[in-house]
């Protein structure tokens, strides 16, 4: 019984973990614009999902480096292109499609002076869904107690998980239907090929028999 209780606590803890992604990395500076020098972080979101991107970039403007950020998804939607960002930058958007989105950074060298290993340190935090909402503002606006706010957040997280499972179930059904349709087509193609081969063989027999009879060989 104690093991079941412990397992329930662990599963509940995993359930309420925030849907967020936090990364820290250094980005070297390069002259000119070139997509091969971009550092992109990819994540997947469902349609109409709130996403909050927070980037903290060290350094200062005018130090010979310029960090540009670009947020886009795999189907061509653009969500922002802030340039020369320094310090903390926040961008919130609502996804337009069920697709992966990329948060890309580029560090351009804007000075001709010699700089030893120019780079900028970037901290990136991506919050998705319920974790992207400002729960402090919601608590103050709706005059909720801390426990009520936390329960509300957990409720939205559970709703997002249920929606994600429904989405995966729908995709699984579509893949299964596609697989069954492909198998059906392959089967009829095989039957058609066999019928054509049998027909071709029969035609060859008839043709050769007629040919040999015309030559009085049979």
Coordinates of C-alpha atoms in Angstrom, one line a residue:
X1 CA 0.0 0.0 0.0
X2 CA 2.9 2.4 0.8
X3 CA 4.5 1.6 -2.5
X4 CA 1.2 2.5 -4.3
X5 CA 1.0 5.8 -2.4
X6 CA 4.6 6.6 -3.3
X7 CA 4.0 5.8 -6.9
X8 CA 0.9 8.0 -7.0
X9 CA 2.9 10.9 -5.6
X10 CA 5.7 10.4 -8.2
X11 CA 3.2 10.3 -11.0
X12 CA 1.4 13.4 -9.8
X13 CA 4.7 15.2 -9.5
X14 CA 5.6 14.3 -13.1
X15 CA 2.1 15.5 -14.1
X16 CA 2.4 19.0 -12.8
X17 CA 6.0 19.6 -14.0
X18 CA 6.1 22.7 -16.1
X19 CA 6.1 22.4 -19.9
X20 CA 9.2 24.5 -20.3
X21 CA 12.6 24.4 -21.9
X22 CA 15.6 26.2 -20.5
X23 CA 19.0 26.3 -22.3
X24 CA 22.3 28.1 -21.8
X25 CA 24.9 28.4 -24.6
X26 CA 27.5 30.7 -26.1
X27 CA 27.1 32.0 -29.6
X28 CA 30.2 33.1 -31.6
X29 CA 30.1 36.2 -33.7
X30 CA 30.6 36.1 -37.5
X31 CA 30.7 38.7 -40.2
X32 CA 27.7 39.1 -42.5
X33 CA 24.4 37.2 -42.5
X34 CA 24.7 33.5 -43.0
X35 CA 22.0 30.9 -41.9
X36 CA 24.7 28.3 -41.3
X37 CA 25.9 30.3 -38.3
X38 CA 22.4 30.4 -36.7
X39 CA 21.7 28.4 -33.5
X40 CA 18.1 27.1 -33.6
X41 CA 16.1 25.4 -30.9
X42 CA 13.1 23.5 -32.0
X43 CA 10.0 22.5 -30.2
X44 CA 6.5 21.3 -31.1
X45 CA 3.2 22.9 -30.1
X46 CA -0.4 22.3 -31.0
X47 CA -2.6 24.9 -32.7
X48 CA -3.8 27.9 -30.7
X49 CA -1.2 27.2 -27.9
X50 CA 0.3 30.1 -26.0
X51 CA 4.1 30.2 -26.1
X52 CA 6.4 32.5 -24.1
X53 CA 10.0 32.9 -25.2
X54 CA 12.4 34.6 -22.8
X55 CA 16.0 35.3 -23.9
X56 CA 18.6 36.8 -21.7
X57 CA 21.7 38.0 -23.6
X58 CA 24.8 39.3 -21.9
X59 CA 27.0 42.2 -23.3
X60 CA 25.9 45.6 -24.3
X61 CA 24.9 47.5 -27.4
X62 CA 27.8 49.0 -29.3
X63 CA 30.4 46.4 -28.3
X64 CA 30.8 45.2 -31.9
X65 CA 28.3 42.3 -31.7
X66 CA 24.6 42.2 -32.6
X67 CA 22.3 39.4 -31.6
X68 CA 19.2 38.9 -33.8
X69 CA 16.4 36.5 -32.9
X70 CA 14.0 34.8 -35.3
X71 CA 10.9 32.8 -34.4
X72 CA 9.2 30.8 -37.1
X73 CA 7.4 27.5 -37.5
X74 CA 7.8 24.6 -40.0
X75 CA 4.8 25.6 -42.1
X76 CA 6.0 29.2 -42.8
X77 CA 4.4 31.3 -40.1
X78 CA 6.5 34.1 -38.7
X79 CA 6.2 35.1 -35.0
X80 CA 8.9 37.7 -34.5
X81 CA 12.2 39.0 -35.7
X82 CA 13.7 41.2 -33.0
X83 CA 17.2 42.6 -33.8
X84 CA 20.1 43.7 -31.6
X85 CA 18.7 42.3 -28.4
X86 CA 20.5 42.7 -25.1
X87 CA 19.5 41.9 -21.6
X88 CA 16.1 40.2 -21.1
X89 CA 13.7 39.9 -24.1
X90 CA 10.3 38.4 -23.9
X91 CA 8.1 37.4 -26.8
X92 CA 4.7 35.8 -26.5
X93 CA 2.7 34.3 -29.4
X94 CA -0.2 31.9 -30.1
X95 CA 0.6 29.1 -32.5
X96 CA -1.2 29.1 -35.8
X97 CA -0.9 25.4 -36.6
X98 CA 0.1 22.0 -35.2
X99 CA 3.7 22.2 -36.1
X100 CA 7.3 22.5 -34.8
X101 CA 8.6 26.0 -34.3
X102 CA 12.2 27.3 -34.2
X103 CA 13.8 30.0 -32.1
X104 CA 16.9 31.0 -33.9
X105 CA 19.8 33.3 -32.8
X106 CA 22.5 34.9 -35.0
X107 CA 25.5 36.9 -33.7
X108 CA 26.8 39.3 -36.3
X109 CA 30.1 41.0 -35.9
X110 CA 29.6 44.7 -36.6
X111 CA 33.1 46.1 -36.0
X112 CA 36.3 45.8 -38.1
X113 CA 38.5 46.0 -35.0
X114 CA 40.3 42.8 -34.0
X115 CA 38.4 41.0 -31.2
X116 CA 39.6 37.8 -29.6
X117 CA 37.0 35.1 -29.9
X118 CA 33.9 37.4 -29.9
X119 CA 30.8 35.7 -28.5
X120 CA 27.7 36.3 -26.4
X121 CA 26.2 34.2 -23.7
X122 CA 22.5 33.4 -24.1
X123 CA 20.0 32.0 -21.7
X124 CA 16.8 30.8 -23.3
X125 CA 13.6 29.8 -21.6
X126 CA 10.5 28.6 -23.5
X127 CA 7.2 28.2 -21.6
X128 CA 4.3 26.5 -23.4
X129 CA 0.6 26.4 -22.6
X130 CA -0.4 26.9 -18.9
X131 CA 3.2 27.7 -17.9
X132 CA 3.3 30.6 -20.4
X133 CA 0.5 32.4 -18.6
X134 CA 1.1 35.1 -15.9
X135 CA -0.5 33.3 -12.9
X136 CA 0.4 36.2 -10.6
X137 CA -1.6 38.6 -12.6
X138 CA -4.5 36.1 -12.9
X139 CA -4.5 35.6 -9.1
X140 CA -4.6 39.3 -8.5
X141 CA -7.2 40.0 -11.1
X142 CA -9.6 37.2 -10.0
X143 CA -8.7 37.5 -6.3
X144 CA -7.7 33.9 -6.0
X145 CA -6.0 32.2 -3.1
X146 CA -2.6 30.6 -3.7
X147 CA -4.1 27.1 -3.5
X148 CA -6.8 28.0 -5.9
X149 CA -4.3 29.5 -8.3
X150 CA -2.2 26.3 -8.2
X151 CA -5.2 24.1 -8.6
X152 CA -6.3 26.2 -11.6
X153 CA -2.8 25.8 -13.1
X154 CA -2.8 22.0 -12.5
X155 CA -6.3 21.8 -14.1
X156 CA -5.1 23.5 -17.3
X157 CA -2.0 21.3 -17.4
X158 CA -4.2 18.2 -17.1
X159 CA -6.4 19.6 -19.8
X160 CA -3.4 20.1 -22.1
X161 CA -2.2 16.6 -21.5
X162 CA -5.7 15.2 -22.3
X163 CA -5.8 17.3 -25.5
X164 CA -2.3 16.0 -26.4
X165 CA -3.4 12.4 -25.9
X166 CA -6.4 13.0 -28.1
X167 CA -4.2 14.5 -30.8
X168 CA -1.8 11.5 -30.7
X169 CA -4.8 9.2 -30.8
X170 CA -6.1 11.0 -33.9
X171 CA -2.7 10.8 -35.6
X172 CA -2.4 7.1 -34.7
X173 CA -5.9 6.5 -36.3
X174 CA -4.9 8.5 -39.4
X175 CA -1.6 6.5 -39.7
X176 CA -3.5 3.2 -39.2
X177 CA -6.0 4.2 -41.9
X178 CA -3.2 5.1 -44.3
X179 CA -1.5 1.8 -43.6
X180 CA -4.6 -0.2 -44.3
X181 CA -5.3 1.8 -47.4
X182 CA -1.8 1.2 -48.7
X183 CA -2.0 -2.5 -47.9
X184 CA -5.3 -2.7 -49.8
X185 CA -3.8 -1.0 -52.8
X186 CA -0.7 -3.2 -52.8
X187 CA -3.0 -6.3 -52.7
X188 CA -5.0 -5.2 -55.7
X189 CA -1.9 -4.2 -57.5
X190 CA -0.5 -7.7 -56.9
X191 CA -3.7 -9.3 -58.1
X192 CA -3.7 -7.1 -61.2
X193 CA -0.1 -7.9 -62.0
X194 CA -0.7 -11.6 -61.6
X195 CA -3.8 -11.3 -63.9
X196 CA -1.8 -9.4 -66.5
X197 CA 1.0 -12.1 -66.4
X198 CA -1.5 -14.9 -66.8
X199 CA -3.2 -13.1 -69.6
X200 CA 0.1 -12.4 -71.3
X201 CA 1.1 -16.0 -71.0
X202 CA -2.2 -17.2 -72.4
X203 CA -1.8 -14.7 -75.3
X204 CA 1.7 -16.0 -76.1
X205 CA 0.5 -19.6 -76.1
X206 CA -2.4 -18.7 -78.5
X207 CA -0.1 -16.6 -80.7
X208 CA 2.7 -19.3 -80.9
X209 CA 0.1 -22.0 -81.7
X210 CA -1.3 -19.9 -84.5
X211 CA 2.2 -19.1 -85.8
X212 CA 3.3 -22.7 -85.8
X213 CA 0.0 -23.8 -87.6
X214 CA 0.5 -21.1 -90.2
X215 CA 4.0 -22.6 -90.8
X216 CA 2.5 -26.1 -90.9
X217 CA 4.8 -27.1 -88.0
X218 CA 1.9 -28.6 -85.9

